[in-house]
Tab-separated table of C-alpha atoms and ligand atoms in Angstrom:
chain	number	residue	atom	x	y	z
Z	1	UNK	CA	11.893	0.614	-23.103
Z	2	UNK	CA	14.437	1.546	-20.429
Z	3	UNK	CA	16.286	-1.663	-19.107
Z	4	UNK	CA	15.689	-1.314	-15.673
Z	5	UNK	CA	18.944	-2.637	-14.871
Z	6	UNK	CA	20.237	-2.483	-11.185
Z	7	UNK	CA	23.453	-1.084	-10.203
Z	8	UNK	CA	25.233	-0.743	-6.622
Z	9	UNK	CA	23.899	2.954	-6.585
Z	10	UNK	CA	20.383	1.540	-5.976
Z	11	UNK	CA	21.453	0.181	-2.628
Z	12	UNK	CA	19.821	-2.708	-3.122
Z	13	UNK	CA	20.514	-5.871	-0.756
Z	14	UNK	CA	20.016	-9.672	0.106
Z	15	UNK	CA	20.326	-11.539	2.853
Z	16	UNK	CA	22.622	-14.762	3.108
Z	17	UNK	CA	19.488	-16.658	4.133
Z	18	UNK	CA	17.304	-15.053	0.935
Z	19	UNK	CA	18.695	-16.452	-1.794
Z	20	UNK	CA	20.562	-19.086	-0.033
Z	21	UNK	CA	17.105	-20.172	0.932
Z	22	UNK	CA	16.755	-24.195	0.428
Z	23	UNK	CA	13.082	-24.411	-0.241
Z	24	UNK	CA	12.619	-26.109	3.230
Z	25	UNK	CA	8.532	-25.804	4.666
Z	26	UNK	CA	6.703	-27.733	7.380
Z	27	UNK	CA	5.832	-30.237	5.677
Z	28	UNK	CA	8.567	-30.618	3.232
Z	29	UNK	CA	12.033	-31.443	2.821
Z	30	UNK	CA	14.474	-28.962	0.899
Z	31	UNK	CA	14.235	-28.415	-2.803
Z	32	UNK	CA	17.489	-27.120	-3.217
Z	33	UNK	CA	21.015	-27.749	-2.608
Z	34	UNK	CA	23.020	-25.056	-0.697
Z	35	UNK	CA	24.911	-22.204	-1.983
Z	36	UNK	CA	27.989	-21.251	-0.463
Z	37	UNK	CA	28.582	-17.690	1.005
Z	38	UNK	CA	31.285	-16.741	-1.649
Z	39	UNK	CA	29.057	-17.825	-4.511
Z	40	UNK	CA	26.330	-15.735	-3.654
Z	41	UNK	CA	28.261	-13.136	-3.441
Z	42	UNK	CA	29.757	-13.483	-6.852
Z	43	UNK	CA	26.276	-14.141	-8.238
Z	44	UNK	CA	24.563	-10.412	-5.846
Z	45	UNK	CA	27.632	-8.558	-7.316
Z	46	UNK	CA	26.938	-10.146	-11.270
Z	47	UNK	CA	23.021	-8.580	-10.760
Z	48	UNK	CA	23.663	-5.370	-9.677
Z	49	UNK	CA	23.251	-5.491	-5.894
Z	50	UNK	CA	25.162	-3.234	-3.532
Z	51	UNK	CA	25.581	-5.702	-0.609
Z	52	UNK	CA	24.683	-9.001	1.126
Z	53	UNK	CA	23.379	-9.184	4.706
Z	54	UNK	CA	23.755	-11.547	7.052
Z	55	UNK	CA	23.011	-13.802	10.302
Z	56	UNK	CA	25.645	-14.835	12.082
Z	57	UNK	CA	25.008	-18.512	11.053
Z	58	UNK	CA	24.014	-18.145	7.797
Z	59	UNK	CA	28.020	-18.020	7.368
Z	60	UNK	CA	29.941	-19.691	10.403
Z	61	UNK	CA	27.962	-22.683	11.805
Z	62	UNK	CA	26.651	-22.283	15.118
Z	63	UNK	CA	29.554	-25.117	16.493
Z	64	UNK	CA	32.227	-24.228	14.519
Z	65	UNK	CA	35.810	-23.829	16.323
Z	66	UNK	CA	38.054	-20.638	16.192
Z	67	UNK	CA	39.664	-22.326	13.320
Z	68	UNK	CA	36.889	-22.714	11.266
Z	69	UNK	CA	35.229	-19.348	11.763
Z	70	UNK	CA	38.253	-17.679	10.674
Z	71	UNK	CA	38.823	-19.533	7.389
Z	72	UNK	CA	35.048	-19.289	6.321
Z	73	UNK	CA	35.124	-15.880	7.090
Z	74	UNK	CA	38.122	-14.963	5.214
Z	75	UNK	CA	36.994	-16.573	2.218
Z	76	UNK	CA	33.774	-14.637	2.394
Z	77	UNK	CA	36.089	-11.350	3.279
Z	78	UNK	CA	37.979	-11.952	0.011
Z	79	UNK	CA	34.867	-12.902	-2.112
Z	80	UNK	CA	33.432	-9.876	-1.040
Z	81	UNK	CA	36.875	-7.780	-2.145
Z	82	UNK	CA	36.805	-9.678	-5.349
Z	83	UNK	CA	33.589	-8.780	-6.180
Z	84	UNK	CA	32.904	-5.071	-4.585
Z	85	UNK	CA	30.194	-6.587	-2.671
Z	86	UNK	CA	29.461	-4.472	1.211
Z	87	UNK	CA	27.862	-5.882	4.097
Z	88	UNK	CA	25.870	-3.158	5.267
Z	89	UNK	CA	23.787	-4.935	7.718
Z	90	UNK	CA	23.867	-8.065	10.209
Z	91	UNK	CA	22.034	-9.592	12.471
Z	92	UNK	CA	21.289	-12.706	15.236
Z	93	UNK	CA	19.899	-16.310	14.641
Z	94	UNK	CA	18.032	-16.052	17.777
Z	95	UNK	CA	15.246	-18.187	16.713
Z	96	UNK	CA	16.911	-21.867	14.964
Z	97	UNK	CA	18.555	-23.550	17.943
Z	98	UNK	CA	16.009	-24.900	20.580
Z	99	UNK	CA	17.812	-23.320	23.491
Z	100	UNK	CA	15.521	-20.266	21.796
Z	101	UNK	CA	12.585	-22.221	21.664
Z	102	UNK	CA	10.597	-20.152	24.738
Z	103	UNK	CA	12.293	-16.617	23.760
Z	104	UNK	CA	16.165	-15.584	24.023
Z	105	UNK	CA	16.303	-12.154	25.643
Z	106	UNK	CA	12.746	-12.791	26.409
Z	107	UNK	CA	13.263	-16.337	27.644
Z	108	UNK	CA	11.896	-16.778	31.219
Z	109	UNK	CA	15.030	-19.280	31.980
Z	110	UNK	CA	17.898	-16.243	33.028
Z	111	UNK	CA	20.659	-18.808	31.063
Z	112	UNK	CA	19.611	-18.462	27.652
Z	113	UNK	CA	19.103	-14.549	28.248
Z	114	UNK	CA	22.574	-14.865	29.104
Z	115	UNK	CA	23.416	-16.788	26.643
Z	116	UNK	CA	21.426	-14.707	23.943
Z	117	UNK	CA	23.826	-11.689	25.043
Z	118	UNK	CA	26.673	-13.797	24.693
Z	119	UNK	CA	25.682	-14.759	20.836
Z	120	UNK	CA	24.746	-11.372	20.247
Z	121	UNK	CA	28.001	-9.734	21.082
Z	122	UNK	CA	29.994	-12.366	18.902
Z	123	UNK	CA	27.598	-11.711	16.477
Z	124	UNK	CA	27.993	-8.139	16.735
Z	125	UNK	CA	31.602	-8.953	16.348
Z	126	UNK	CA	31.565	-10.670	13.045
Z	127	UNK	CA	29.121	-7.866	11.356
Z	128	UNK	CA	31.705	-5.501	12.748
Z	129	UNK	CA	34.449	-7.189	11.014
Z	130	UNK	CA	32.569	-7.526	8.043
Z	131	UNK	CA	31.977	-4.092	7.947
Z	132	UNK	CA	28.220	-3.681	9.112
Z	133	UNK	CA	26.471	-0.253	9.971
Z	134	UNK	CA	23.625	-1.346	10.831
Z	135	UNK	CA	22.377	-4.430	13.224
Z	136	UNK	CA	18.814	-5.993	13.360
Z	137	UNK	CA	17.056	-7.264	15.890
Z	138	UNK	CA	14.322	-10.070	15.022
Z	139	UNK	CA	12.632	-11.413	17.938
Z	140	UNK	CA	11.514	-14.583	16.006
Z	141	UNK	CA	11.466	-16.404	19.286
Z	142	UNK	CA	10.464	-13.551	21.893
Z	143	UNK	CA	6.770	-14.019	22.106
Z	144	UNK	CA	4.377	-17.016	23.710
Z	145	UNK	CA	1.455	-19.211	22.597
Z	146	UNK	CA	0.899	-19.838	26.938
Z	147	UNK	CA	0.378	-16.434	28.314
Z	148	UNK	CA	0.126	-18.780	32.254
Z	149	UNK	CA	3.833	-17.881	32.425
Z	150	UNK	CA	3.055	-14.228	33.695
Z	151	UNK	CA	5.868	-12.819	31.976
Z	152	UNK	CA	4.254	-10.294	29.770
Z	153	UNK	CA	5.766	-7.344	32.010
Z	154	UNK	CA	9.032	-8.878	32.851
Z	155	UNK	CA	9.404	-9.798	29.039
Z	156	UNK	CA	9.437	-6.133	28.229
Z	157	UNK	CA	12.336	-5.265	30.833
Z	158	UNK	CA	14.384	-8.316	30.301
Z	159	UNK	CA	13.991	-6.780	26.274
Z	160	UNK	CA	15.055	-3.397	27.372
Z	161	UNK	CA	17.686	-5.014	29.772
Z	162	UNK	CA	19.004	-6.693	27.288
Z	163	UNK	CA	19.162	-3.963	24.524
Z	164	UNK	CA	20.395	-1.209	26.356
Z	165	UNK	CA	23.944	-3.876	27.406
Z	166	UNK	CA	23.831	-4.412	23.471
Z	167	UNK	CA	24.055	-0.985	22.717
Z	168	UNK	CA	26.641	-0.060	25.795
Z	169	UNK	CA	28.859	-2.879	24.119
Z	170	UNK	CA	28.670	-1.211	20.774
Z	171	UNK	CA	30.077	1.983	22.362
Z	172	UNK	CA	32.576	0.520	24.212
Z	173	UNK	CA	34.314	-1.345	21.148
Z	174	UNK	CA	33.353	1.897	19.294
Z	175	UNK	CA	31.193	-0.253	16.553
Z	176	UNK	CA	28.483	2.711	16.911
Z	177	UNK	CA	25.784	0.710	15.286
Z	178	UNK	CA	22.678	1.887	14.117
Z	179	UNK	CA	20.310	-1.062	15.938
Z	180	UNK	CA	16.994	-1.476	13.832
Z	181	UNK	CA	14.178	-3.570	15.997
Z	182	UNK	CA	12.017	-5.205	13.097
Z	183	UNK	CA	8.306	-6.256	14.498
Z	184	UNK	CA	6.297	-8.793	13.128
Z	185	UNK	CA	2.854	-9.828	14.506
Z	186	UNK	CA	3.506	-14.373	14.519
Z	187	UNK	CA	5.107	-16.899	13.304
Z	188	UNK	CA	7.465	-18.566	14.244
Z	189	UNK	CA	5.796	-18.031	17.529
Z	190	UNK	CA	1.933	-17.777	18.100
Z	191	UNK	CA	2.311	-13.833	19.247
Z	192	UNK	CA	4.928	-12.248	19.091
Z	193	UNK	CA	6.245	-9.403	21.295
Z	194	UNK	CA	5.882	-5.608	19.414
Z	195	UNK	CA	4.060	-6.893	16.710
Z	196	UNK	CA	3.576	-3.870	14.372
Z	197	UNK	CA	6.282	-0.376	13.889
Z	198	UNK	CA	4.263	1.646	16.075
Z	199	UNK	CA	5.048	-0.378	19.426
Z	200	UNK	CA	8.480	-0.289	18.170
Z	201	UNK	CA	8.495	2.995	18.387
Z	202	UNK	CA	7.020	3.335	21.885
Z	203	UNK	CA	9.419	0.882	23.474
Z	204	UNK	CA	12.216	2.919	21.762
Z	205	UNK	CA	11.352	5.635	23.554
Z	206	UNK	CA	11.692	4.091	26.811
Z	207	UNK	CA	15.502	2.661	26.167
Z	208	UNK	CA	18.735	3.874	27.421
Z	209	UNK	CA	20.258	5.547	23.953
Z	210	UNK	CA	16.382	5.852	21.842
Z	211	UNK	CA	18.844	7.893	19.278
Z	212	UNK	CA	20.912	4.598	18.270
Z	213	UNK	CA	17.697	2.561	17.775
Z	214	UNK	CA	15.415	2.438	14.748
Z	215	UNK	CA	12.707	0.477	12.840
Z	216	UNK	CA	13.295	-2.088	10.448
Z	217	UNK	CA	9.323	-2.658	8.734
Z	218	UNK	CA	8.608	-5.347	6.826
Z	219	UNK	CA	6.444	-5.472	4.182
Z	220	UNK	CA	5.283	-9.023	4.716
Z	221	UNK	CA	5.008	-8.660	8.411
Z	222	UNK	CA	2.328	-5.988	8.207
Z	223	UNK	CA	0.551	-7.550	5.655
Z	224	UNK	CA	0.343	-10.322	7.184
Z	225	UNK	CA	-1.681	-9.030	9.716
Z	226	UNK	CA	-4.169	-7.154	7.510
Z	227	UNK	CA	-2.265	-3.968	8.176
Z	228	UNK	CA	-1.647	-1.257	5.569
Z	229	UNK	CA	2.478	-1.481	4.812
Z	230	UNK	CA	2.797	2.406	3.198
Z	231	UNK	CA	1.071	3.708	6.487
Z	232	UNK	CA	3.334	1.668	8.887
Z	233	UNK	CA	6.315	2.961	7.030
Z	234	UNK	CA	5.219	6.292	6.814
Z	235	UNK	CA	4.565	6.589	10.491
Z	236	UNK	CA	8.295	5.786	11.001
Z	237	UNK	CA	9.460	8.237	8.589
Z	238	UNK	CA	7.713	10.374	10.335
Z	239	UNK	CA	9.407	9.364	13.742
Z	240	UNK	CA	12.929	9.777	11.864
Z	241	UNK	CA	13.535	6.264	12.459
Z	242	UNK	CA	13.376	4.711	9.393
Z	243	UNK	CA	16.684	3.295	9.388
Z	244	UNK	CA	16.325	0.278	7.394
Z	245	UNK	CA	13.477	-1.424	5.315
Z	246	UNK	CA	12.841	-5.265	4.766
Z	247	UNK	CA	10.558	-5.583	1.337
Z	248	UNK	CA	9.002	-8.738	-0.274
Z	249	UNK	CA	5.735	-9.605	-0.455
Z	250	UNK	CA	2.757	-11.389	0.875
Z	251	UNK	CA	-1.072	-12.856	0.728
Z	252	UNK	CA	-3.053	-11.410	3.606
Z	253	UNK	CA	-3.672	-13.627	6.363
Z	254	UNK	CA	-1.589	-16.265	4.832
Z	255	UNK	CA	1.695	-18.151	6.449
Z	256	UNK	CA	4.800	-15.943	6.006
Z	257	UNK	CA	4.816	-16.314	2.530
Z	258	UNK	CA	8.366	-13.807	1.605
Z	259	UNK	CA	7.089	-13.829	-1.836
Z	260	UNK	CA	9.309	-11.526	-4.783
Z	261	UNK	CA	8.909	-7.833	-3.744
Z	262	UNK	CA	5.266	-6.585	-6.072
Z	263	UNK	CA	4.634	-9.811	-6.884
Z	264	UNK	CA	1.043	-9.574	-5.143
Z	265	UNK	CA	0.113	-6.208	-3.834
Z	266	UNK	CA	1.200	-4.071	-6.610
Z	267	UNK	CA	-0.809	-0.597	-5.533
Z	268	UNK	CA	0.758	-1.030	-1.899
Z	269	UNK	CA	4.103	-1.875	-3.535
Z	270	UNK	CA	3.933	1.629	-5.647
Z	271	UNK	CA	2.606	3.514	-2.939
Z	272	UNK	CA	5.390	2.536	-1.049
Z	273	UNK	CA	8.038	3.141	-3.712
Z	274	UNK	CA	6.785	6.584	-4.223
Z	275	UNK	CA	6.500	7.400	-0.604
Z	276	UNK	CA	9.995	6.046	-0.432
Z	277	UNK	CA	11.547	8.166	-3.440
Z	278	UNK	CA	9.436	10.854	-2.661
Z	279	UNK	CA	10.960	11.036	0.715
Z	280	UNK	CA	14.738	10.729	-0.300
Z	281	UNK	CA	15.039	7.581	1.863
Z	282	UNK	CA	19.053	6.741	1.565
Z	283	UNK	CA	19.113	3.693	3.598
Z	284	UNK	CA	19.069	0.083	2.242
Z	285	UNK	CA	16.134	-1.677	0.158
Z	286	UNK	CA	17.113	-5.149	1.747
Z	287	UNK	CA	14.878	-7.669	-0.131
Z	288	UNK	CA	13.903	-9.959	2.405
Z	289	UNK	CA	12.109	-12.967	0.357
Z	290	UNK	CA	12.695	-16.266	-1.319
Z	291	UNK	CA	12.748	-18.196	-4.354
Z	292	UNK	CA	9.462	-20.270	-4.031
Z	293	UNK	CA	10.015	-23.618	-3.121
Z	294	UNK	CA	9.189	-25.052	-6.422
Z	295	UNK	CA	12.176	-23.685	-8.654
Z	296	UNK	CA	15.553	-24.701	-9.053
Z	297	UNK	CA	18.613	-22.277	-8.575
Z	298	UNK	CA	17.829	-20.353	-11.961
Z	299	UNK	CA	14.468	-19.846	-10.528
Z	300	UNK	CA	16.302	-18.203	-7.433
Z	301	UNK	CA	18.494	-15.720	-9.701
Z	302	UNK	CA	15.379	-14.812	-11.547
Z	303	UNK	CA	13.540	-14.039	-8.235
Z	304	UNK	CA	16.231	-12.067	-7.378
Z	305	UNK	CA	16.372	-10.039	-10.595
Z	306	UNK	CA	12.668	-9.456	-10.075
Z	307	UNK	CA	12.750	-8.080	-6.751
Z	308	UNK	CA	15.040	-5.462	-7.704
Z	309	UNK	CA	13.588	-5.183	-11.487
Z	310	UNK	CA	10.282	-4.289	-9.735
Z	311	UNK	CA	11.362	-1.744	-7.245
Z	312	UNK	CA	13.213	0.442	-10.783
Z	313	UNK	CA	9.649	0.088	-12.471
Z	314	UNK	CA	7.551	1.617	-9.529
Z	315	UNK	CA	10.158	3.880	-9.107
Z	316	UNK	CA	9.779	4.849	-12.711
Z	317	UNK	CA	6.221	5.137	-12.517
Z	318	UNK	CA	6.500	7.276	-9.298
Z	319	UNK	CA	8.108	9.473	-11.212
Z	320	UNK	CA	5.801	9.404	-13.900
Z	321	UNK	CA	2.870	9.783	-11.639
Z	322	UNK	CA	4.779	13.346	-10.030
Z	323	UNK	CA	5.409	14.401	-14.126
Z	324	UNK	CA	1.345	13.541	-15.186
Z	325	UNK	CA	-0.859	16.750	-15.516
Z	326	UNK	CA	-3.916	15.257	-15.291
Z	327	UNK	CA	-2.892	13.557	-12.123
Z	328	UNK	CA	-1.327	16.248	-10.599
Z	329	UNK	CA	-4.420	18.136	-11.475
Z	330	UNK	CA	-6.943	15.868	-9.493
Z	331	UNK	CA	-4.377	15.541	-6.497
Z	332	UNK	CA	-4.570	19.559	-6.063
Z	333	UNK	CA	-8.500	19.183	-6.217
Z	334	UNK	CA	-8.595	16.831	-3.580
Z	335	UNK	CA	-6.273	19.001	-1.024
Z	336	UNK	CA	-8.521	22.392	-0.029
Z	337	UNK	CA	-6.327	25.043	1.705
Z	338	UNK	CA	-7.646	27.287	3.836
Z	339	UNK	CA	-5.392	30.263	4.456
Z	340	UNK	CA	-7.847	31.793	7.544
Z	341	UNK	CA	-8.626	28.886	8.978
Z	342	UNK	CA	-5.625	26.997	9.211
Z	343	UNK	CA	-4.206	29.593	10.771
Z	344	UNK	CA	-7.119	29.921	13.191
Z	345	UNK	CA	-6.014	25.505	13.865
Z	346	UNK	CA	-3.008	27.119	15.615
Z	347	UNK	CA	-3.714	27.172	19.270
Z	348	UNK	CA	-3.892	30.563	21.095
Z	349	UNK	CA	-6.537	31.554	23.846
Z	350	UNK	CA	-7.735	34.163	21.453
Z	351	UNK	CA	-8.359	31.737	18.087
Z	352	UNK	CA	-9.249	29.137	20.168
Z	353	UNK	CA	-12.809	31.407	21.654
Z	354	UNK	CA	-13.136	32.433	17.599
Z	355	UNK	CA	-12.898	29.230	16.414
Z	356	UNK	CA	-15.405	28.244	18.769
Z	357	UNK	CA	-17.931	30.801	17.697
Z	358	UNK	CA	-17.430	30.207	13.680
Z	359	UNK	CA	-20.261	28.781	12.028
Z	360	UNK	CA	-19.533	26.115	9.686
Z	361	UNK	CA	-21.771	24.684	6.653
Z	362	UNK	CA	-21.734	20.830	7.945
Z	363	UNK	CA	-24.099	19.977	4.839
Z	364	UNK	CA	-21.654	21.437	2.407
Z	365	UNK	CA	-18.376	19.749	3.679
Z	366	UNK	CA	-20.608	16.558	4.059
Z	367	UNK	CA	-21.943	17.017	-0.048
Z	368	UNK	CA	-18.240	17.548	-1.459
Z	369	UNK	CA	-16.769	14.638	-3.702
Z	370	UNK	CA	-12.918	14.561	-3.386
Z	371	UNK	CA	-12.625	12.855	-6.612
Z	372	UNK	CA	-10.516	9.622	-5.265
Z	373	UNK	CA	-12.238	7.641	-7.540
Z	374	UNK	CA	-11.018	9.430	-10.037
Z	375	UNK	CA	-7.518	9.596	-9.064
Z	376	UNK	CA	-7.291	5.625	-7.998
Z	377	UNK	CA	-8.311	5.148	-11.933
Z	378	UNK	CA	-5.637	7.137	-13.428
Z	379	UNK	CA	-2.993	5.594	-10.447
Z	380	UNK	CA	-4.370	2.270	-12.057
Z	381	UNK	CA	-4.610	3.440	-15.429
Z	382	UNK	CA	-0.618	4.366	-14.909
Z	383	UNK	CA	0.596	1.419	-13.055
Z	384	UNK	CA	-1.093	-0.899	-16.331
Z	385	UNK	CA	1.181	1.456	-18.724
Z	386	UNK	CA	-2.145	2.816	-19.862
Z	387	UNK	CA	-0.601	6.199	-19.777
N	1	XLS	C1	11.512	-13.251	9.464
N	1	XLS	C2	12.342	-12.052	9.443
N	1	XLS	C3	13.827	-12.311	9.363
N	1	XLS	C4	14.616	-11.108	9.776
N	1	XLS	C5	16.071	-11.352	10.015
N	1	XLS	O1	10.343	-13.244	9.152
N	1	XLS	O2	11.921	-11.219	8.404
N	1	XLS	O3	14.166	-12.730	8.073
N	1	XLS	O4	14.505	-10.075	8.839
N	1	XLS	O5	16.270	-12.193	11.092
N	2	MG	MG1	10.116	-11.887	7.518
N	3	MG	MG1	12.826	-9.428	7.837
């Protein structure tokens, strides 16, 4: 059996705020003490993972002096020398202190927009310093439950507003981030703005620099909403702007649930594996979960072990599914080329008036069986190490 053991070249990462998760819910206290930033680090780097992610409060507290911030943060800097541990991405608590409670770039009260920039810039700062490539954006905040306001359309600009000084700033201190803009549909807020990758991608499209901005999907996010997570993520490979992924997992319909990556959906989880690997994605596989609230801080390690434990099987069995003759076989079956009349789909005035005269057999296409059961069984058969 092959160990499945993770090493830095899998690129896998954790946030600050994933396995320093407390265990904290609604309607419960924390389960779990805290775990300081250069322990986790220490502990990331023991497992095999490439790098540790961060907001900018997960390590210096959101009132701590000059002082402070620079001793935490060189003790972090030298934990993560010590133990050849990157920080390849950071990001923004917009969302914990109540001056975000109605939205920070989205806020209706010009102050905390201001503010929000101001955070942001520090924050983009620290990731800087830390040695971040890549910055997310989480509007955990920037949405409503009262839509009364009237600010759905100003919302949008003060977004784009605020984005395009965000990414001005990171050319002008030549940080040259990558900016990912993550979407999720609620929670914390009732809706939230661009709730799934695809308005992402619009409002991309419409800022200052669209070529420093990207997607960061998340695999809970989507499924949270009943959506299909492979598609989403396929439609922003397709856009080139798959810059950054957040994977976990998740009941449909349920409360944000950041369960262990596979540990529900296990035919979207290798779906998206393969599409990933089949792809040559090269960015990070940020596991963006928690512990449940019910273990203790072994429980956390072994969560994390699982995450990335998971990801090496699919991958595996991607790879076995490319390798398997029988599958390959009743993948070809399913795909019918057409040499003729694909190249009559490729607009001219001419094929265009021939296409329109062809007569096609609507009963046959209708009658053919493409077999999917078929294939789903041996996808199933595989994933269950029946083959
Ligand atoms: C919350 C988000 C959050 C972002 C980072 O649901 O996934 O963890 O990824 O702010
Ligand atoms: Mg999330
Ligand atoms: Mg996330």
């Amino acid at each position: 059996m092959p160990e499945f053991t993770p090493t830095p070249a899998d690129h896998f990462t954790f946030g600050l705020w994933t396995v320093g998760n407390v265990g904290r819910d609604p309607f419960g206290e924390p389960t779990r003490k805290p775990l300081g930033a250069p322990y986790i680090v220490q502990k990331l780097a023991e497992l095999g993972a490439y790098g540790v992610n961060l907001h900018d409060n997960d390590l210096v507290p959101i009132d701590a002096g000059a002082a402070e911030r620079d001793r935490i943060v060189s003790e972090f800097k030298a934990a993560l020398s010590d133990h050849g541990l990157k920080v390849p991405m950071a990001t923004t608590n917009l969302f914990t202190d109540p001056a975000f409670k109605d939205g920070a770039f989205t806020s209706a009260d010009a102050r905390v927009r201001a503010y929000a920039l101001q955070k942001t810039m520090l924050s983009m700062d620290l990731g800087h310093e830390l040695g971040a490539e890549v910055y997310d954006f989480w509007g955990g905040r920037e949405g409503t439950e009262v839509d009364a306001g009237g600010k759905l359309l100003d919302s949008l600009a003060w977004f784009r507003d605020s984005l395009n000084f965000l990414a001005e700033y990171s050319a002008s201190q030549n940080y040259n981030y990558k900016f990912v803009l993550e979407p999720k549909p609620n929670e914390p807020r009732g809706d939230i703005f661009f709730p799934t990758a695809g308005s992402m991608l619009g409002f991309i499209a419409t800022l200052d620099k669209p070529e420093q901005f990207g997607v960061n999907p998340e695999f809970a996010h989507d499924t949270m909403a009943g959506l299909n997570f492979a598609h989403a993520v396929a439609q922003v490979i397709d856009a080139g702007k798959l810059f950054h992924i957040d994977l976990n997992d998740q009941k449909m319909g349920r409360f944000d649930q950041d369960l262990r990556f596979g540990a529900e959906n296990i035919k979207t989880a290798f779906m998206l594996v393969k599409l990933l690997e089949d792809t040559g994605y090269g960015g990070m596989k940020h596991f963006d979960a928690h512990a449940l609230r019910t273990e203790d801080e072994a429980g956390v390690w072994a969560f994390a072990k699982g995450c990335m434990r998971t990801y090496l099987m699919l991958k595996e069995k991607a790879r076995q599914f490319n390798e398997d003759s029988e599958i390959q076989a009743a993948l070809k079956a399913y795909t019918v080329n057409d040499a003729e009349l694909e190249a009559l789909s490729k607009f001219s005035p001419e094929n265009a008036q021939v296409l329109k005269a062809r007569s096609f057999d609507r009963a046959m296409l209708g009658t053919r069986g493409p077999g999917l059961e078929h294939l789903d069984q041996l996808t199933i058969d595989l994933l269950l190490g029946m083959r």
